[in-house]
XYZ file of N, CA and C in Angstrom:
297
model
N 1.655 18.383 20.484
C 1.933 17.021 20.050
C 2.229 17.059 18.543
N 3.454 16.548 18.220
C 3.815 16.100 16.709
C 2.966 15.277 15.834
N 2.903 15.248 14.587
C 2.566 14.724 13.691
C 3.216 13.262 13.627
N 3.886 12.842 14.224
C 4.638 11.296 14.487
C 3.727 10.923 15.714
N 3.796 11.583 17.084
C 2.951 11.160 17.878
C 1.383 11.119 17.937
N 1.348 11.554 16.830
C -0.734 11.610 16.597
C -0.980 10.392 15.683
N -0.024 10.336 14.852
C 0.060 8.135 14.400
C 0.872 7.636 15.193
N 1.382 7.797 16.020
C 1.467 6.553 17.264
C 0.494 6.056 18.000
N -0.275 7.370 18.442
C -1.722 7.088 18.941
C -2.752 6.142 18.281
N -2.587 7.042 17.035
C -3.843 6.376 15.782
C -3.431 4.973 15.823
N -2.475 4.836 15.728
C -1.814 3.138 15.252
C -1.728 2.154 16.291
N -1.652 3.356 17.196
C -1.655 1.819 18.746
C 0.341 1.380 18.456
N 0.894 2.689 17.999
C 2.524 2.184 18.038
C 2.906 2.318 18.762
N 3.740 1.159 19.133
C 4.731 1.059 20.683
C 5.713 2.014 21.157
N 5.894 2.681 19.963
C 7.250 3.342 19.858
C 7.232 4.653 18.215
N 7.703 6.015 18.136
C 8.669 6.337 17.644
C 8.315 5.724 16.437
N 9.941 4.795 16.815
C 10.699 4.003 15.795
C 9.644 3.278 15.103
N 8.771 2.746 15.311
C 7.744 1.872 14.719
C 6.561 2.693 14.130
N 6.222 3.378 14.158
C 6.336 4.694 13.417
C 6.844 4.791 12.083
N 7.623 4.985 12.301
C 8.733 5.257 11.310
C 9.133 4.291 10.554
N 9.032 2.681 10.706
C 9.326 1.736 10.415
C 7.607 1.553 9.436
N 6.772 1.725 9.765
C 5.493 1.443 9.301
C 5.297 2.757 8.203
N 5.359 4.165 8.349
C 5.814 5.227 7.058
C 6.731 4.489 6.267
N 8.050 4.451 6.418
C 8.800 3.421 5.223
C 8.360 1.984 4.643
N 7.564 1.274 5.032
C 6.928 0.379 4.733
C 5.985 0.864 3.571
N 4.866 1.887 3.889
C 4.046 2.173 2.705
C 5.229 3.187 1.887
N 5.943 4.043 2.234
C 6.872 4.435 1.003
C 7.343 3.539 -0.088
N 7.669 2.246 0.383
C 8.250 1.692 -0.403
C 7.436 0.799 -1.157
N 6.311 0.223 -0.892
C 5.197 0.169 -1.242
C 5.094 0.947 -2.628
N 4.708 2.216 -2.000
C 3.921 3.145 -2.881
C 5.381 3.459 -4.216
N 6.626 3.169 -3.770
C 7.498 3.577 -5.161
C 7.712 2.214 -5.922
N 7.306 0.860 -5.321
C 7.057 -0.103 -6.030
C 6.487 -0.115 -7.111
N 5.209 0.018 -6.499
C 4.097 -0.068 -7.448
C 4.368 0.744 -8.523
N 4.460 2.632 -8.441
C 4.835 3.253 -9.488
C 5.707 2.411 -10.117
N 7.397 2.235 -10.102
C 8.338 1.674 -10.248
C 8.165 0.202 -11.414
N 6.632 -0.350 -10.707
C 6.224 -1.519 -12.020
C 5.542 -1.286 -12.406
N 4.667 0.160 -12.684
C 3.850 0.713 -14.002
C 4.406 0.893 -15.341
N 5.474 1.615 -15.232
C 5.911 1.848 -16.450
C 6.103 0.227 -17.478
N 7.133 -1.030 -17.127
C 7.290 -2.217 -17.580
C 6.045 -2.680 -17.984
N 5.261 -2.739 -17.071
C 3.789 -3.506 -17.170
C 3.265 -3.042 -18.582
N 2.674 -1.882 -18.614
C 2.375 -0.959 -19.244
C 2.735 -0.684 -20.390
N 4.232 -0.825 -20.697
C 5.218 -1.231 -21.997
C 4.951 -2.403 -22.348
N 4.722 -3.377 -22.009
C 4.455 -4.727 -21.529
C 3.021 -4.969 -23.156
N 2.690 -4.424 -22.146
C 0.568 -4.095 -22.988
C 0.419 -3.141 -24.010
N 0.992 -2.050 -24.033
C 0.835 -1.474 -25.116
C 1.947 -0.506 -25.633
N 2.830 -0.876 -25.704
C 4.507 -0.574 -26.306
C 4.751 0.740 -25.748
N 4.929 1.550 -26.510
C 5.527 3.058 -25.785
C 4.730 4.139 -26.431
N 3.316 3.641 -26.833
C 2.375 4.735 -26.761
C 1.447 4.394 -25.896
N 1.206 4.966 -24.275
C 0.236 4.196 -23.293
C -0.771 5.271 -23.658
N -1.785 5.013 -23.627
C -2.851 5.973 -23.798
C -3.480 6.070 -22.288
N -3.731 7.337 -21.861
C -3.925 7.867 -20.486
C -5.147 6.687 -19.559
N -5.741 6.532 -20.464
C -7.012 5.631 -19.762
C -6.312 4.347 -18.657
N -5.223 3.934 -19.556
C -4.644 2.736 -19.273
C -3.720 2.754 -17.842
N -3.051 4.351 -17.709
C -2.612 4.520 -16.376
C -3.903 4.364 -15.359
N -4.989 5.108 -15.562
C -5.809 4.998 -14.495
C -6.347 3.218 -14.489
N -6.501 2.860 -15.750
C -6.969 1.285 -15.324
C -5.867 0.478 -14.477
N -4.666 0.954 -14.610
C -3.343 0.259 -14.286
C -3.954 0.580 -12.782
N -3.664 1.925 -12.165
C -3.905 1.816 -10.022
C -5.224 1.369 -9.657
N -6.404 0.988 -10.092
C -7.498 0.155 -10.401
C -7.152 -1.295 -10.336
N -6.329 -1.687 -10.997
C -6.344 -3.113 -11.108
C -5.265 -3.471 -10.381
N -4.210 -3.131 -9.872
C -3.126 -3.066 -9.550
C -3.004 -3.127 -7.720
N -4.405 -2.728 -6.877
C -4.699 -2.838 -5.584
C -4.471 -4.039 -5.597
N -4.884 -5.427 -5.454
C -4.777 -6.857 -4.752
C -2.824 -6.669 -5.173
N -2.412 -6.016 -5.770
C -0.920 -6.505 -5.585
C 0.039 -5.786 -4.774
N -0.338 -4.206 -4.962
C -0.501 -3.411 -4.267
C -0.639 -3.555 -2.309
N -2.034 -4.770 -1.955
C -1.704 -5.111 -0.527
C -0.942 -6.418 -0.848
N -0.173 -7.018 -1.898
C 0.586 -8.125 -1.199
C 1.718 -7.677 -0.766
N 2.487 -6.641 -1.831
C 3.371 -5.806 -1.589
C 3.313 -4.833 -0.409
N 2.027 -4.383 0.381
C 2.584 -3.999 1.462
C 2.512 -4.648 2.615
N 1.946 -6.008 2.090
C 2.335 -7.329 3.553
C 3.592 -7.620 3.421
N 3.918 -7.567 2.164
C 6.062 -7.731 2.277
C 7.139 -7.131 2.830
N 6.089 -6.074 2.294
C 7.581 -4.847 3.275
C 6.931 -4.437 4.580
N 5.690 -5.022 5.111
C 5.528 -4.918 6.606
C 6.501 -5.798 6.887
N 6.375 -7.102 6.323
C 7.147 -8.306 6.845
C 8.770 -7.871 7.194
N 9.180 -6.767 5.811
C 10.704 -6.927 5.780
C 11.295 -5.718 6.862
N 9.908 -4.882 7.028
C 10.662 -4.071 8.092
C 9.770 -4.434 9.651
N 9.488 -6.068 9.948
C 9.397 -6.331 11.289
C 7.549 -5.548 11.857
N 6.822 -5.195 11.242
C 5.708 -4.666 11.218
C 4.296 -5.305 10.244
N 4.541 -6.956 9.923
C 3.993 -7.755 9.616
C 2.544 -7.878 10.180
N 2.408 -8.070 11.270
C 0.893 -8.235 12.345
C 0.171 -6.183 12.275
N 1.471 -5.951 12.368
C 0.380 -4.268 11.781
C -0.475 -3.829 10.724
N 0.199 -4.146 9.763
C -0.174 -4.438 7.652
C -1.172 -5.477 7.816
N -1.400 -6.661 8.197
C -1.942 -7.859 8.212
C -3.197 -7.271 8.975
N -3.382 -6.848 10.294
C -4.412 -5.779 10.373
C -5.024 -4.630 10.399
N -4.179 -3.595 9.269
C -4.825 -2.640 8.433
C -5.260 -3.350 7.297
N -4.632 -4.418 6.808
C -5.360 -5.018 5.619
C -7.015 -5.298 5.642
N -6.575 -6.392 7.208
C -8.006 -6.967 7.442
C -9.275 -5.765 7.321
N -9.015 -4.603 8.245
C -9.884 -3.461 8.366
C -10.187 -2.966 6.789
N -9.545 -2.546 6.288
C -9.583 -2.379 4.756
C -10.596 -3.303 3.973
N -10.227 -4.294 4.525
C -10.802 -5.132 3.263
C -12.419 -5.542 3.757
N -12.303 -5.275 5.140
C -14.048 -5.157 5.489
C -14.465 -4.424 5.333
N -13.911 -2.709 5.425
C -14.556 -1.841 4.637
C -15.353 -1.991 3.427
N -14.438 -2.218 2.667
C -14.780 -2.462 0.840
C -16.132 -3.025 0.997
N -15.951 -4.466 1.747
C -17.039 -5.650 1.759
C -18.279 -4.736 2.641
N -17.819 -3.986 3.119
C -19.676 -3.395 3.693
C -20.133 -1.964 2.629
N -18.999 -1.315 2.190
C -19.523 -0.853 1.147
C -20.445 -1.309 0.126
N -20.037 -2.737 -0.532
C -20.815 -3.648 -1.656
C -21.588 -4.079 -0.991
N -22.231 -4.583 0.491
C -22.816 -4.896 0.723
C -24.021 -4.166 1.447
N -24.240 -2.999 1.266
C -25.326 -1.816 1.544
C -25.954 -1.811 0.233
Protein backbone atom coordinates (compact mmCIF):
# COMPACT_ATOMS: atom_id res chain seq x y z
CA UNK A 1 0.00 0.00 0.00
CA UNK A 2 1.19 3.61 -1.05
CA UNK A 3 1.82 6.48 0.93
CA UNK A 4 -1.44 8.27 -0.77
CA UNK A 5 -3.52 5.26 0.23
CA UNK A 6 -2.41 5.15 4.00
CA UNK A 7 -3.97 9.03 4.13
CA UNK A 8 -6.92 7.99 2.42
CA UNK A 9 -7.46 5.61 5.12
CA UNK A 10 -6.21 8.00 7.89
CA UNK A 11 -8.54 10.73 6.46
CA UNK A 12 -11.64 8.74 5.81
CA UNK A 13 -10.92 10.09 1.84
CA UNK A 14 -13.37 9.16 -0.67
CA UNK A 15 -11.03 9.12 -3.27
CA UNK A 16 -7.30 9.52 -4.62
CA UNK A 17 -8.13 12.78 -5.91
CA UNK A 18 -9.24 14.13 -2.54
CA UNK A 19 -6.19 13.24 -1.31
CA UNK A 20 -4.51 15.16 -3.30
CA UNK A 21 -6.86 17.99 -3.23
CA UNK A 22 -6.46 18.13 0.75
CA UNK A 23 -2.07 17.85 0.36
CA UNK A 24 -2.48 21.03 -1.93
CA UNK A 25 -4.68 22.68 0.39
CA UNK A 26 -2.04 22.59 3.34
CA UNK A 27 0.79 23.34 0.62
CA UNK A 28 -0.63 26.32 -0.07
CA UNK A 29 -1.39 27.12 3.27
CA UNK A 30 1.99 26.44 4.42
CA UNK A 31 3.67 28.85 1.33
CA UNK A 32 1.17 31.50 2.43
CA UNK A 33 2.01 31.90 5.57
CA UNK A 34 5.90 31.82 4.80
CA UNK A 35 5.06 34.14 1.76
CA UNK A 36 3.49 36.84 4.59
CA UNK A 37 6.45 36.59 6.98
CA UNK A 38 8.80 38.38 5.30
CA UNK A 39 6.14 41.89 4.74
CA UNK A 40 4.85 41.46 8.23
CA UNK A 41 8.12 41.33 9.66
CA UNK A 42 9.50 44.34 7.47
CA UNK A 43 6.38 45.75 8.60
CA UNK A 44 7.73 45.63 12.57
CA UNK A 45 11.10 45.90 12.37
CA UNK A 46 12.53 47.21 8.91
CA UNK A 47 15.19 44.99 7.33
CA UNK A 48 17.12 44.07 10.35
CA UNK A 49 14.67 41.12 11.83
CA UNK A 50 16.40 39.79 14.68
CA UNK A 51 16.02 35.84 14.82
CA UNK A 52 13.78 35.80 17.98
CA UNK A 53 11.14 37.60 15.98
CA UNK A 54 10.92 34.79 13.20
CA UNK A 55 10.21 32.27 15.88
CA UNK A 56 7.66 34.74 17.67
CA UNK A 57 6.23 35.36 14.09
CA UNK A 58 5.03 30.98 13.59
CA UNK A 59 3.89 31.36 17.38
CA UNK A 60 1.64 34.03 16.84
CA UNK A 61 0.78 33.54 13.41
CA UNK A 62 -1.34 29.90 14.13
CA UNK A 63 -5.10 31.49 14.59
CA UNK A 64 -4.32 32.86 10.96
CA UNK A 65 -2.56 30.18 9.88
CA UNK A 66 -6.12 27.89 10.55
CA UNK A 67 -8.18 30.66 8.87
CA UNK A 68 -6.06 30.33 5.92
CA UNK A 69 -6.36 26.71 5.85
CA UNK A 70 -10.28 26.87 6.13
CA UNK A 71 -9.86 28.99 2.82
CA UNK A 72 -8.09 26.94 0.75
CA UNK A 73 -10.08 23.85 2.11
CA UNK A 74 -12.98 25.96 0.95
CA UNK A 75 -11.23 26.87 -2.48
CA UNK A 76 -10.24 23.42 -3.28
CA UNK A 77 -13.94 21.86 -2.37
CA UNK A 78 -12.55 20.10 1.00
CA UNK A 79 -14.14 22.70 3.40
CA UNK A 80 -16.12 20.08 5.95
CA UNK A 81 -12.56 18.17 6.02
CA UNK A 82 -10.31 21.40 7.38
CA UNK A 83 -13.42 22.46 9.46
CA UNK A 84 -12.98 19.00 11.15
CA UNK A 85 -9.30 18.66 11.50
CA UNK A 86 -9.61 22.10 12.89
CA UNK A 87 -12.26 21.13 15.37
CA UNK A 88 -9.94 17.98 16.54
CA UNK A 89 -6.97 20.30 16.80
CA UNK A 90 -8.35 22.74 18.65
CA UNK A 91 -9.66 20.22 21.38
CA UNK A 92 -6.47 18.91 21.58
CA UNK A 93 -4.77 22.21 22.63
CA UNK A 94 -7.91 22.74 25.07
CA UNK A 95 -7.20 19.31 26.95
CA UNK A 96 -3.65 19.93 26.95
CA UNK A 97 -4.30 23.42 29.13
CA UNK A 98 -6.70 21.77 30.79
CA UNK A 99 -4.67 18.78 32.64
Amino acid sequence: MGWLQKLQQRWKAGSIWQVIKILLAFACTGLTIVWLMKPILHFFFGYEIPGWARVLYYILILPIYNLVLLFYGFLFGQFHFFWEFEKRFFRRIATMFTK
